[in-house]
C-alpha positions as a Markdown table, in Angstrom:
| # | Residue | x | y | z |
|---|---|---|---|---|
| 1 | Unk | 16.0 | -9.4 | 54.7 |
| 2 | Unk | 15.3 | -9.9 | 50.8 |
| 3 | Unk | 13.1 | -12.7 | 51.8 |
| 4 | Unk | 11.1 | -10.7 | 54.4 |
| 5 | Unk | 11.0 | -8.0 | 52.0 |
| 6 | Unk | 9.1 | -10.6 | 48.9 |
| 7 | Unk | 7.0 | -12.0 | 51.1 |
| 8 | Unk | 5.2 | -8.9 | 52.3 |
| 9 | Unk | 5.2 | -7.4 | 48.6 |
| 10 | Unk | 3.3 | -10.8 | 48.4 |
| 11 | Unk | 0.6 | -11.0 | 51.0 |
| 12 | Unk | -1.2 | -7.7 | 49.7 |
| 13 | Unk | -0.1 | -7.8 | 45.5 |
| 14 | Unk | -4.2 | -8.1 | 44.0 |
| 15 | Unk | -2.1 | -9.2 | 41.1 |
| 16 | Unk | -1.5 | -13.0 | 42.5 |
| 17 | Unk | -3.7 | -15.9 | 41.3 |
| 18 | Unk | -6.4 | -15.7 | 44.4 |
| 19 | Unk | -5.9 | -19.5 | 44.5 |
| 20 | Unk | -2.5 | -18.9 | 45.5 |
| 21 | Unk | -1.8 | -20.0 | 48.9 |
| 22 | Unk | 2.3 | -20.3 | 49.3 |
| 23 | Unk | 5.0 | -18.3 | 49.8 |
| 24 | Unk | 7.6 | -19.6 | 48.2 |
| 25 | Unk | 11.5 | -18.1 | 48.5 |
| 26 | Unk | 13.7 | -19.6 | 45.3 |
| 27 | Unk | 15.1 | -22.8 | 46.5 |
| 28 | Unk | 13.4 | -23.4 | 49.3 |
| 29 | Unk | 10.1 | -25.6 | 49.8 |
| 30 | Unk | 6.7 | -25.0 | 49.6 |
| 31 | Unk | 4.9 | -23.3 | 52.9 |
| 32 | Unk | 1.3 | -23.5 | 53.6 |
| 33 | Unk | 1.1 | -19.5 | 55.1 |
| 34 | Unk | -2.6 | -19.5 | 56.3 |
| 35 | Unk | -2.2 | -16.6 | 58.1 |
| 36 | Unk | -1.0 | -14.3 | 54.6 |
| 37 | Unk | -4.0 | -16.2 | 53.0 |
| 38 | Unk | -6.1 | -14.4 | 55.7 |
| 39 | Unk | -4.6 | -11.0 | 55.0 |
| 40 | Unk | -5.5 | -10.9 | 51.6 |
| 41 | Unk | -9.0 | -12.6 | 52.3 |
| 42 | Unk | -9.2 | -9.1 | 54.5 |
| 43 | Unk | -7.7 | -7.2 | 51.8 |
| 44 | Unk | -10.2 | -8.3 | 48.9 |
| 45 | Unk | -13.3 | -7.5 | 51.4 |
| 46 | Unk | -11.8 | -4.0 | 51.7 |
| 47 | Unk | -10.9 | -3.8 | 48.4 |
| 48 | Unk | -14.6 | -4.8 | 47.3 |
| 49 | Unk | -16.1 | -2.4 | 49.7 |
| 50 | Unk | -13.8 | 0.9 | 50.0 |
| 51 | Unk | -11.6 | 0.4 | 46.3 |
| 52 | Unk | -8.1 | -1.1 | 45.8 |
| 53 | Unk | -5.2 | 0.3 | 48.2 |
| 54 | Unk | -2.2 | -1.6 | 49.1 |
| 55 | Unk | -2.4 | -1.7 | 53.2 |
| 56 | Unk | 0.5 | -2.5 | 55.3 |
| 57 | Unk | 0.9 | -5.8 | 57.0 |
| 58 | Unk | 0.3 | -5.2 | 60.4 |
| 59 | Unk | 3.6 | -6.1 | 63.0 |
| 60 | Unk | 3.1 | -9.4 | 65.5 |
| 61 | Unk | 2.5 | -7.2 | 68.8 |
| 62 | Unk | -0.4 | -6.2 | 70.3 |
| 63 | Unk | -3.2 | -4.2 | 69.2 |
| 64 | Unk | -5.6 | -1.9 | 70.6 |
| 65 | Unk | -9.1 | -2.6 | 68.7 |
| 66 | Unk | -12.4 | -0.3 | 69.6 |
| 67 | Unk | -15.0 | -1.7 | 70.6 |
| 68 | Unk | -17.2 | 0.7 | 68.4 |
| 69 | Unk | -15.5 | -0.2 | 65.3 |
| 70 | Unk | -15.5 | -3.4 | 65.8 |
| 71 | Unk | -18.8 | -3.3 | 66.3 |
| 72 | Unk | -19.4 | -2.1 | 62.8 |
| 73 | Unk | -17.2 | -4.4 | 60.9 |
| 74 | Unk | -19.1 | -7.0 | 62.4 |
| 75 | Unk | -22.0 | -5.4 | 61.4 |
| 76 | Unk | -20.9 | -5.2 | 57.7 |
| 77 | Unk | -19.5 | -8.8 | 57.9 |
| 78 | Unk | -21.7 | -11.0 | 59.8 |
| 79 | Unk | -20.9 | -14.0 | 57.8 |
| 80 | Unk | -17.2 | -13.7 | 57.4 |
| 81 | Unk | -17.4 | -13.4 | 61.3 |
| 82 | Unk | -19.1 | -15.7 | 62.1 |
| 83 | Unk | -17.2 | -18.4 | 59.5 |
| 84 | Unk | -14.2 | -17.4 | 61.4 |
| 85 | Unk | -15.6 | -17.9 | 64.8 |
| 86 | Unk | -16.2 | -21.2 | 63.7 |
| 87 | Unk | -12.5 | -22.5 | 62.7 |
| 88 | Unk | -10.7 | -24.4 | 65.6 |
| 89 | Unk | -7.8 | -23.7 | 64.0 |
| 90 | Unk | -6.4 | -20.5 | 61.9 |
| 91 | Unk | -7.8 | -21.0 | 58.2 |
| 92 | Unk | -7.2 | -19.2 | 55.1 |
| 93 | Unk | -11.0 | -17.8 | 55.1 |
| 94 | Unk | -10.4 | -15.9 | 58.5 |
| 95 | Unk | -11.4 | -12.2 | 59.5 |
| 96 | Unk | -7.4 | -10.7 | 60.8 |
| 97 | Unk | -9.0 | -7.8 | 63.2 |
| 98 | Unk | -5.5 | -6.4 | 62.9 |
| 99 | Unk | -5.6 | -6.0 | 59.5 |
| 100 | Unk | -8.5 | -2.9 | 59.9 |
């Protein structure tokens, strides 16, 4: 799907506005994508702390995480973390585990 296709070119191109926070297919409305935003939240964090590489969007299934790595992420992160442990609902600011 063409559309499919845009959108993930989308989530992880460090060439978009960073206030950007819409996916937008021509002719169609507007879509607040929260869950994008927090991919590309991750991706700048990465980005700031290993150099710029365009990672993959991860699939919607289930993921094995390690505890040990985890661990450390949370280490490096704390208040990223912890400001996503806070939302009651998905925001655009969130850590996406699945993104490591």
């Amino acid at each position: 799907d063409q559309n499919t296709s845009g959108a993930r070119k989308l989530l992880f191109s460090m060439e978009q506005q960073e206030e950007e926070d819409v996916v937008v297919s021509p002719g169609r409305r507007r879509i607040l994508d929260t869950f994008a935003d927090s991919l590309r939240h991750v991706n700048r964090l990465f980005n700031m702390e290993y150099g710029a590489y365009q990672r993959k969007v991860p699939a919607h299934m289930p993921h094995l995480i390690d505890k040990r790595v985890m661990q450390e992420l949370q280490e490096k992160w704390p208040d990223e973390f912890d400001e996503t442990s806070s939302h009651r609902f998905r925001s655009s600011e969130d850590v996406q585990c699945v993104a490591w």
